[in-house]
Amino acid sequence: MPKRSSSRRSAGSRAVRRGLTAGGWVAVGTTALVIGSSLTAYGAYYDIYSNINQETIDTDAWDRPTKVEGALNIMIIGSDVRSGDNAEYGGEIEGERPDSLLIAHISPSYDGATLINLPRDSMVNMPACEASGDKPGMAAHYGMINSAMDQGGVQCQWQVVEQLTGIHIDHFVSVDFTGFKDMVDAVGGVDMCIPAPVDDPKADLTLDAGEQTLNGEQALGYMRSRYGQGDGSDLSRIDRQQDFLAAMLRKVMSGEIMSSPTSIYSFLGSVTDSITVDDELTVDRMTDIAIQMRQVDMGNIQFVTVPNGQAPEDANRVAWTQPDADNLFAAIANDTAIAEEEEEEAPEEEPQEEEEETPPVAPSDVSVEVLNGTDVNGLGSEVGSHLGAQGFVVAGSRNPDGEIPAETTVYYGTGFEGHAKAVAAELESATTAENPLLGGTVQLVIAGEWGGFKGEPTSGGGTDLPVDGKTAEAQESSCG
């Protein structure tokens, strides 16, 4: 039988500022559930399942949101407790504050999944929690969302997430550093595009630019890295980790891994010692979930961070933007496709005559991620380099995950229209559009009609690249 405990084991609790953020932990938890049922056919899953740690959660201790029939919501916790095999990543740290907190929503309505990141730095009004095991509990107060784990364990964190979001949580999965690293190695590494060289001593990470396969140790460093990439914020790191998640899901769901009992066994066997789940997440339940996940269209998986902005009381913390955050939570709680809601709200865009009222923003205050939606190899990296030379803070470049707009567009989160306009002003032809799901980093999505930068000549195809499609810098990093 699985190991049980009344409180979480020591090797599992924090994981975002110094540890893994959304993408890495979701990759561990979600992909394990996706392929779990495959092992039952070979009579091997029960053997692996016995290594998983379990914890009893008393969900009768608080008033719970209504559950939508058929929908599945899993709270995923990233853990960086520095003990046991994890001690090498910065020494032992007291307390249990998850650095990564996420809700994975699997929808029966539109055969899709939505992964919602709740930034660990979120300042929220937390409800009171009862004492649990060796945890003292806590009174209702205003504080960081991840402090609930330290005060009341997983049970308190579960209660806080449910009562803040109104989303019924069905199960939880927690994974630590060692499990993540071993899982990446078990699937033979993960292919990633690194848009620019990375040198981050704090994460023990050095990477060249370009397409490459990250092994477990490199992947762990990439997921932990904050100051060596982008603008150094947790939000830009979340964006990178969501890219990693997408790449990992593609690797795990590939025919080679899914069709091989040995590969599946190796994958799950590598992480079970580092996983903790609730005691209702049984073998049969995991099998049901895996079957449900197989119905999910890989092209219909959305990666979302709760709409947020700088907390008024602390520039190093974030506050959820309302009513956008509550609208997102309501869509998930009611199993409504987020994309459909955005289409309905689109006609209510601000009138054009109000555009000039947006105050100008200096490039140094703008964080921008470049998404290359064209067929020109290296264009994203080239555009990012140009913007960086103009003083913008470039949070990386990659290819878009979803639909590409008809024209080059700079998307911005609520309150960041001026940031988007500052980027658009550099371009020969671009429009701006609000995406309430974005945070403080705007996204420049380059479309097929890319016209280059203002005042600069373009070569064939309307880009600032030489005829062969690459500059010297782009040749160094041929991805994006």
Coordinates of C-alpha atoms in Angstrom, one line a residue:
M1 CA 0.0 0.0 0.0
P2 CA 1.1 3.6 -0.5
K3 CA 2.9 5.4 2.4
R4 CA 0.5 7.5 4.4
S5 CA 1.1 10.5 6.7
S6 CA -1.1 12.9 8.6
S7 CA 1.1 15.8 7.4
R8 CA 3.3 16.2 4.3
R9 CA 6.6 14.5 4.3
S10 CA 9.7 16.7 4.7
A11 CA 10.8 16.3 1.1
G12 CA 8.1 18.4 -0.4
S13 CA 6.9 21.9 0.0
R14 CA 8.3 25.0 -1.7
A15 CA 9.1 25.6 -5.4
V16 CA 9.0 28.8 -7.4
R17 CA 11.3 31.6 -6.4
R18 CA 14.2 29.3 -5.8
G19 CA 12.5 26.3 -7.1
L20 CA 10.4 25.0 -10.0
T21 CA 7.5 27.1 -11.1
A22 CA 4.3 26.1 -12.8
G23 CA 5.6 24.5 -15.9
G24 CA 8.0 22.0 -14.3
W25 CA 5.6 20.9 -11.6
V26 CA 2.7 20.5 -14.0
A27 CA 4.9 18.4 -16.3
V28 CA 5.6 16.1 -13.4
G29 CA 2.1 15.8 -12.0
T30 CA 0.0 16.0 -15.1
T31 CA 2.1 13.8 -17.4
A32 CA 2.3 11.2 -14.7
L33 CA -1.5 11.1 -14.6
V34 CA -1.7 11.0 -18.4
I35 CA 0.2 7.8 -18.8
G36 CA -0.5 6.1 -15.5
S37 CA -3.2 3.8 -16.7
S38 CA -0.9 2.4 -19.4
L39 CA 0.9 0.5 -16.7
T40 CA -2.2 -1.3 -15.3
A41 CA -2.3 -3.3 -18.5
Y42 CA 1.1 -4.7 -17.7
G43 CA 0.4 -5.4 -14.1
A44 CA 3.3 -3.0 -13.1
Y45 CA 1.4 0.1 -11.9
Y46 CA 0.5 -1.3 -8.5
D47 CA 4.1 -1.9 -7.8
I48 CA 5.1 1.7 -8.6
Y49 CA 2.0 3.1 -6.9
S50 CA 3.1 1.6 -3.6
N51 CA 6.1 4.0 -3.5
I52 CA 3.9 7.1 -3.6
N53 CA 3.3 9.0 -0.4
Q54 CA -0.3 9.7 0.6
E55 CA -1.9 12.2 2.9
T56 CA -5.4 12.4 4.4
I57 CA -7.2 15.6 3.7
D58 CA -10.3 16.5 5.8
T59 CA -12.3 18.4 3.2
D60 CA -15.3 18.5 5.6
A61 CA -13.4 21.2 7.6
W62 CA -14.7 24.1 5.5
D63 CA -17.5 25.0 3.1
R64 CA -16.6 23.9 -0.3
P65 CA -17.5 25.2 -3.8
T66 CA -19.9 23.2 -5.9
K67 CA -18.4 20.6 -8.2
V68 CA -19.3 20.5 -11.9
E69 CA -20.1 17.0 -12.9
G70 CA -17.3 15.5 -15.0
A71 CA -14.8 18.3 -14.6
L72 CA -11.5 17.6 -12.9
N73 CA -9.4 20.1 -10.9
I74 CA -6.0 19.1 -9.5
M75 CA -4.0 21.4 -7.2
I76 CA -0.3 20.9 -8.1
I77 CA 2.3 22.0 -5.6
G78 CA 6.0 22.4 -6.4
S79 CA 8.3 21.5 -3.5
D80 CA 11.8 22.7 -2.7
V81 CA 12.2 21.6 0.9
R82 CA 16.0 21.3 1.1
S83 CA 16.4 17.9 2.9
G84 CA 17.4 14.4 1.9
D85 CA 18.4 14.3 -1.8
N86 CA 17.3 17.8 -2.2
A87 CA 19.7 19.4 0.3
E88 CA 22.3 20.0 -2.4
Y89 CA 20.1 22.7 -3.9
G90 CA 20.8 25.4 -1.3
G91 CA 20.9 23.6 2.1
E92 CA 18.1 22.8 4.4
I93 CA 15.4 25.4 4.9
E94 CA 12.8 25.4 7.7
G95 CA 9.1 25.6 7.0
E96 CA 6.8 24.6 4.1
R97 CA 6.0 27.3 1.7
P98 CA 5.3 26.1 -1.9
D99 CA 7.1 28.3 -4.4
S100 CA 4.8 26.9 -7.1
L101 CA 1.0 26.6 -6.9
L102 CA -1.2 25.6 -9.8
I103 CA -4.6 24.3 -10.7
A104 CA -4.8 21.8 -13.6
H105 CA -8.4 21.9 -15.0
I106 CA -9.5 19.1 -17.3
S107 CA -12.8 19.9 -19.1
P108 CA -15.4 17.4 -20.2
S109 CA -17.2 20.1 -22.2
Y110 CA -14.6 21.0 -24.8
D111 CA -12.0 18.2 -24.6
G112 CA -9.4 20.6 -23.4
A113 CA -7.3 21.5 -20.3
T114 CA -6.3 24.7 -18.7
L115 CA -3.3 25.1 -16.4
I116 CA -3.6 28.1 -14.1
N117 CA -0.6 29.4 -12.2
L118 CA -1.2 31.2 -8.9
P119 CA 2.0 33.2 -8.3
R120 CA 3.6 32.4 -5.0
D121 CA 4.1 36.1 -4.4
S122 CA 0.3 36.8 -4.6
M123 CA -1.0 38.9 -1.7
V124 CA -4.5 37.8 -0.8
N125 CA -7.1 37.8 2.0
M126 CA -6.7 34.3 3.4
P127 CA -9.4 32.5 5.5
A128 CA -8.7 31.0 8.8
C129 CA -7.5 27.4 8.9
E130 CA -7.7 24.8 11.7
A131 CA -4.6 23.2 13.2
S132 CA -3.5 20.0 11.3
G133 CA -1.0 17.5 12.6
D134 CA 2.0 19.5 13.8
K135 CA 0.8 22.7 12.0
P136 CA -0.7 25.4 14.3
G137 CA -3.3 26.6 11.8
M138 CA -3.9 30.3 11.2
A139 CA -6.3 33.2 11.7
A140 CA -7.8 35.0 8.8
H141 CA -5.3 37.6 7.5
Y142 CA -3.9 39.4 4.5
G143 CA -0.7 37.7 3.3
M144 CA 1.2 35.7 0.7
I145 CA -0.9 32.8 -0.6
N146 CA 1.8 30.2 -0.1
S147 CA 2.1 30.9 3.6
A148 CA -0.9 28.7 4.2
M149 CA 1.2 25.6 3.7
D150 CA 3.6 26.6 6.5
Q151 CA 0.7 27.3 8.9
G152 CA -1.7 24.5 8.2
G153 CA -0.1 22.0 5.8
V154 CA -1.6 20.9 2.5
Q155 CA -5.1 20.8 4.0
C156 CA -4.9 24.6 4.7
Q157 CA -3.4 25.3 1.3
W158 CA -6.2 23.3 -0.3
Q159 CA -8.8 25.3 1.7
V160 CA -7.3 28.6 0.8
V161 CA -7.2 27.9 -2.9
E162 CA -10.8 26.7 -3.0
Q163 CA -12.1 29.6 -1.0
L164 CA -10.2 32.3 -2.9
T165 CA -11.0 30.9 -6.3
G166 CA -14.4 29.3 -5.9
I167 CA -13.0 26.3 -7.8
H168 CA -13.7 22.8 -6.4
I169 CA -10.4 20.9 -6.0
D170 CA -10.6 17.2 -6.5
H171 CA -7.0 16.1 -5.7
F172 CA -3.5 17.4 -5.1
V173 CA -0.1 16.3 -6.3
S174 CA 3.2 17.5 -4.9
V175 CA 6.6 16.9 -6.4
D176 CA 10.2 17.8 -5.3
F177 CA 13.5 18.7 -7.0
T178 CA 14.8 15.2 -7.2
G179 CA 11.7 13.8 -8.8
F180 CA 11.6 16.5 -11.5
K181 CA 15.3 15.9 -12.4
D182 CA 15.0 12.1 -12.6
M183 CA 11.8 12.4 -14.6
V184 CA 13.5 14.5 -17.3
D185 CA 16.3 12.0 -17.5
A186 CA 13.8 9.1 -17.7
V187 CA 12.3 10.5 -20.9
G188 CA 15.7 11.1 -22.5
G189 CA 15.8 14.9 -21.9
V190 CA 13.6 17.6 -23.3
D191 CA 14.2 19.6 -26.4
M192 CA 14.2 23.4 -25.9
C193 CA 14.9 26.5 -27.8
I194 CA 17.2 28.8 -25.7
P195 CA 16.9 32.2 -27.4
A196 CA 20.1 33.7 -25.8
P197 CA 23.1 32.3 -23.8
V198 CA 22.3 31.8 -20.1
D199 CA 24.8 32.2 -17.3
D200 CA 23.1 32.0 -13.9
P201 CA 25.5 30.9 -11.0
K202 CA 22.6 31.0 -8.5
A203 CA 20.8 28.3 -10.5
D204 CA 24.1 26.6 -11.4
L205 CA 23.2 26.9 -15.0
T206 CA 25.2 27.7 -18.1
L207 CA 23.6 27.2 -21.6
D208 CA 24.5 28.2 -25.1
A209 CA 21.9 29.7 -27.3
G210 CA 20.0 27.5 -29.8
E211 CA 18.1 24.3 -30.0
Q212 CA 19.3 21.7 -27.5
T213 CA 18.2 18.8 -25.4
L214 CA 18.3 19.5 -21.6
N215 CA 19.1 16.7 -19.3
G216 CA 17.6 16.5 -15.8
E217 CA 20.2 18.7 -14.1
Q218 CA 20.1 21.3 -16.8
A219 CA 16.3 21.3 -16.9
L220 CA 16.2 21.8 -13.1
G221 CA 18.6 24.7 -13.4
Y222 CA 16.5 26.2 -16.3
M223 CA 13.3 26.0 -14.2
R224 CA 15.0 27.5 -11.2
S225 CA 16.8 30.2 -13.1
R226 CA 15.4 33.7 -12.5
Y227 CA 18.1 36.4 -12.6
G228 CA 20.0 34.9 -15.6
Q229 CA 17.1 35.2 -18.0
G230 CA 14.5 37.8 -19.1
D231 CA 13.7 40.6 -16.7
G232 CA 14.4 38.6 -13.6
S233 CA 10.8 38.4 -12.4
D234 CA 8.8 35.4 -11.3
L235 CA 6.2 36.2 -14.0
S236 CA 8.7 36.0 -16.9
R237 CA 10.0 32.8 -15.4
I238 CA 6.5 31.4 -15.3
D239 CA 6.3 32.1 -19.1
R240 CA 9.5 30.2 -19.7
Q241 CA 8.4 27.3 -17.6
Q242 CA 5.1 27.1 -19.5
D243 CA 7.2 26.7 -22.7
F244 CA 9.1 23.9 -21.0
L245 CA 5.8 22.2 -20.0
A246 CA 4.6 22.2 -23.5
A247 CA 7.8 20.7 -24.7
M248 CA 7.7 18.0 -22.0
L249 CA 4.1 17.1 -22.7
R250 CA 5.0 16.7 -26.4
K251 CA 7.9 14.4 -25.4
V252 CA 5.9 12.3 -22.9
M253 CA 2.9 12.0 -25.2
S254 CA 5.1 10.9 -28.2
G255 CA 4.4 7.4 -29.6
E256 CA 7.9 6.2 -28.6
I257 CA 7.3 6.7 -24.9
M258 CA 3.6 5.9 -24.7
S259 CA 4.0 2.6 -26.7
S260 CA 6.8 1.2 -24.6
P261 CA 6.0 -0.4 -21.2
T262 CA 9.7 -0.1 -20.3
S263 CA 9.7 3.6 -20.9
I264 CA 6.5 4.2 -19.0
Y265 CA 7.7 2.1 -16.1
S266 CA 11.0 4.0 -16.0
F267 CA 9.2 7.4 -16.2
L268 CA 6.9 6.8 -13.3
G269 CA 9.4 4.8 -11.3
S270 CA 11.8 7.8 -11.4
V271 CA 9.4 10.1 -9.6
T272 CA 7.1 8.1 -7.3
D273 CA 9.5 8.5 -4.3
S274 CA 9.2 12.3 -4.7
I275 CA 5.4 12.5 -5.1
T276 CA 2.8 13.1 -2.4
V277 CA -0.9 12.8 -3.2
D278 CA -4.2 12.8 -1.3
D279 CA -5.4 9.4 -0.2
E280 CA -8.5 9.6 -2.5
L281 CA -6.1 9.5 -5.5
T282 CA -6.2 5.7 -5.8
V283 CA -5.0 3.5 -8.6
D284 CA -8.5 3.2 -10.0
R285 CA -8.9 7.0 -9.8
M286 CA -5.6 7.6 -11.5
T287 CA -6.6 5.2 -14.2
D288 CA -9.9 7.1 -14.8
I289 CA -8.0 10.4 -14.9
A290 CA -5.5 9.0 -17.4
I291 CA -8.3 7.9 -19.6
Q292 CA -9.9 11.3 -19.4
M293 CA -6.6 13.0 -20.2
R294 CA -6.2 10.9 -23.3
Q295 CA -9.3 12.6 -24.7
V296 CA -7.7 16.0 -24.4
D297 CA -6.6 17.6 -27.6
M298 CA -3.0 18.6 -27.2
G299 CA -3.7 21.7 -29.3
N300 CA -6.4 22.7 -26.8
I301 CA -4.3 23.1 -23.7
Q302 CA -4.1 26.6 -22.4
F303 CA -1.4 28.0 -20.0
V304 CA -2.7 30.8 -17.9
T305 CA -1.3 33.0 -15.1
V306 CA -3.9 34.7 -12.9
P307 CA -4.3 38.3 -14.1
N308 CA -2.2 40.4 -11.7
G309 CA -0.3 43.6 -11.2
Q310 CA 2.1 45.1 -8.6
A311 CA 0.9 44.9 -5.0
P312 CA 0.4 48.5 -3.7
E313 CA 2.1 47.8 -0.4
D314 CA 5.2 45.9 -1.8
A315 CA 6.8 46.2 -5.2
N316 CA 8.1 42.7 -4.9
R317 CA 4.7 41.2 -4.5
V318 CA 1.7 40.9 -6.8
A319 CA -2.0 41.5 -6.4
W320 CA -4.7 39.8 -8.5
T321 CA -6.4 42.2 -11.0
Q322 CA -10.2 42.4 -10.6
P323 CA -12.6 41.6 -12.0
D324 CA -10.4 39.7 -14.5
A325 CA -9.1 37.2 -11.9
D326 CA -12.6 36.4 -10.7
N327 CA -13.8 36.1 -14.3
L328 CA -11.1 33.5 -14.9
F329 CA -11.9 31.6 -11.8
A330 CA -15.6 31.6 -12.6
A331 CA -14.9 30.2 -16.1
I332 CA -12.9 27.3 -14.6
A333 CA -15.4 26.7 -11.8
N334 CA -18.3 26.5 -14.3
D335 CA -16.3 24.6 -16.9
T336 CA -16.6 27.4 -19.5
A337 CA -14.0 27.6 -22.2
I338 CA -11.9 30.7 -21.6
A339 CA -11.4 31.4 -25.2
E340 CA -15.2 31.7 -25.8
E341 CA -15.5 34.3 -23.0
E342 CA -12.7 36.4 -24.6
E343 CA -14.5 36.4 -27.9
E344 CA -17.7 37.7 -26.4
E345 CA -15.8 40.5 -24.6
A346 CA -13.8 41.5 -27.6
P347 CA -16.3 44.0 -29.0
E348 CA -16.1 46.0 -25.8
E349 CA -12.5 47.2 -26.6
E350 CA -11.8 50.8 -25.6
P351 CA -12.7 53.4 -28.3
Q352 CA -9.8 54.5 -30.5
E353 CA -10.2 58.1 -29.4
E354 CA -9.0 57.2 -25.9
E355 CA -5.7 55.7 -27.1
E356 CA -3.8 59.0 -26.9
E357 CA -4.8 59.3 -23.2
T358 CA -2.4 56.5 -22.3
P359 CA 0.7 58.0 -20.9
P360 CA 4.0 57.2 -22.7
V361 CA 6.2 54.5 -21.1
A362 CA 10.0 54.4 -21.4
P363 CA 11.5 51.3 -23.1
S364 CA 13.5 50.5 -19.9
D365 CA 10.2 50.0 -18.1
V366 CA 8.8 47.6 -20.6
S367 CA 9.2 43.8 -20.4
V368 CA 8.4 42.1 -23.7
E369 CA 8.3 38.5 -24.9
V370 CA 8.7 37.9 -28.7
L371 CA 6.6 35.2 -30.4
N372 CA 7.6 34.3 -34.0
G373 CA 4.5 33.4 -35.9
T374 CA 6.2 33.5 -39.3
D375 CA 8.1 30.8 -41.3
V376 CA 11.3 32.9 -41.1
N377 CA 13.8 31.0 -38.9
G378 CA 15.5 33.2 -36.3
L379 CA 13.2 36.2 -36.7
G380 CA 12.1 36.1 -33.1
S381 CA 15.7 36.3 -31.8
E382 CA 16.5 39.0 -34.3
V383 CA 13.5 41.2 -33.3
G384 CA 14.3 40.6 -29.6
S385 CA 17.9 41.7 -30.1
H386 CA 16.7 44.9 -31.9
L387 CA 14.3 45.7 -29.1
G388 CA 17.0 45.0 -26.5
A389 CA 19.3 47.5 -28.2
Q390 CA 16.5 50.1 -28.0
G391 CA 16.4 49.7 -24.2
F392 CA 13.5 47.2 -23.8
V393 CA 13.8 44.3 -21.4
V394 CA 13.4 41.2 -23.6
A395 CA 12.0 38.2 -21.7
G396 CA 12.9 35.8 -24.4
S397 CA 11.6 34.6 -27.8
R398 CA 9.7 31.5 -28.9
N399 CA 7.0 30.3 -31.2
P400 CA 3.3 30.9 -30.5
D401 CA 1.3 28.0 -28.9
G402 CA -2.1 28.9 -30.3
E403 CA -3.7 30.8 -33.2
I404 CA -1.6 33.5 -34.9
P405 CA -3.2 36.9 -35.5
A406 CA -3.7 38.2 -39.0
E407 CA -1.4 41.1 -38.3
T408 CA 1.6 41.7 -36.0
T409 CA 0.1 42.4 -32.6
V410 CA 1.4 43.5 -29.2
Y411 CA -0.8 42.0 -26.5
Y412 CA -0.9 43.5 -23.0
G413 CA -2.4 42.8 -19.6
T414 CA -4.8 45.1 -17.8
G415 CA -3.1 48.3 -17.0
F416 CA -0.2 47.8 -19.4
E417 CA -1.5 49.4 -22.6
G418 CA 1.2 52.1 -22.5
H419 CA 3.9 49.3 -22.5
A420 CA 2.4 47.7 -25.6
K421 CA 2.2 51.0 -27.4
A422 CA 5.9 51.7 -26.7
V423 CA 6.8 48.4 -28.4
A424 CA 4.3 49.0 -31.3
A425 CA 5.8 52.5 -31.9
E426 CA 9.1 50.8 -32.9
L427 CA 7.4 48.7 -35.6
E428 CA 6.5 49.7 -39.1
S429 CA 3.1 48.0 -38.9
A430 CA 1.6 46.6 -35.7
T431 CA -1.6 46.8 -33.6
T432 CA -2.2 46.4 -29.9
A433 CA -4.8 44.4 -28.1
E434 CA -5.6 43.6 -24.5
N435 CA -5.3 40.1 -23.0
P436 CA -6.5 40.2 -19.4
L437 CA -4.7 36.9 -18.8
L438 CA -1.3 38.5 -19.2
G439 CA 0.7 40.0 -16.4
G440 CA 3.3 42.8 -16.6
T441 CA 5.1 41.3 -19.6
V442 CA 3.6 42.2 -23.0
Q443 CA 3.7 39.8 -25.9
L444 CA 4.8 40.8 -29.4
V445 CA 3.3 38.2 -31.8
I446 CA 5.0 38.6 -35.3
A447 CA 2.5 37.7 -38.1
G448 CA 3.2 36.8 -41.7
E449 CA 2.9 40.4 -42.9
W450 CA 5.8 41.5 -40.7
G451 CA 7.0 44.9 -42.0
G452 CA 10.1 45.4 -39.9
F453 CA 11.1 48.3 -37.8
K454 CA 10.4 52.0 -38.5
G455 CA 13.1 53.7 -40.6
E456 CA 14.9 50.6 -41.5
P457 CA 15.0 48.9 -44.9
T458 CA 13.7 45.3 -45.2
S459 CA 14.9 42.5 -47.4
G460 CA 12.8 40.0 -49.2
G461 CA 9.8 38.7 -47.2
G462 CA 9.5 42.0 -45.3
T463 CA 12.0 41.2 -42.5
D464 CA 15.1 42.8 -41.2
L465 CA 17.1 39.7 -41.9
P466 CA 19.5 38.9 -44.7
V467 CA 18.4 36.9 -47.7
D468 CA 19.2 33.5 -46.1
G469 CA 16.9 34.4 -43.2
K470 CA 19.5 34.6 -40.5
T471 CA 21.9 37.2 -39.0
A472 CA 25.1 36.1 -37.3
E473 CA 23.4 36.3 -34.0
A474 CA 20.4 34.4 -35.3
Q475 CA 22.7 31.7 -36.7
E476 CA 24.0 31.3 -33.1
S477 CA 20.5 30.7 -32.0
S478 CA 18.5 29.3 -34.9
C479 CA 15.3 28.7 -32.9
G480 CA 12.4 31.1 -32.2

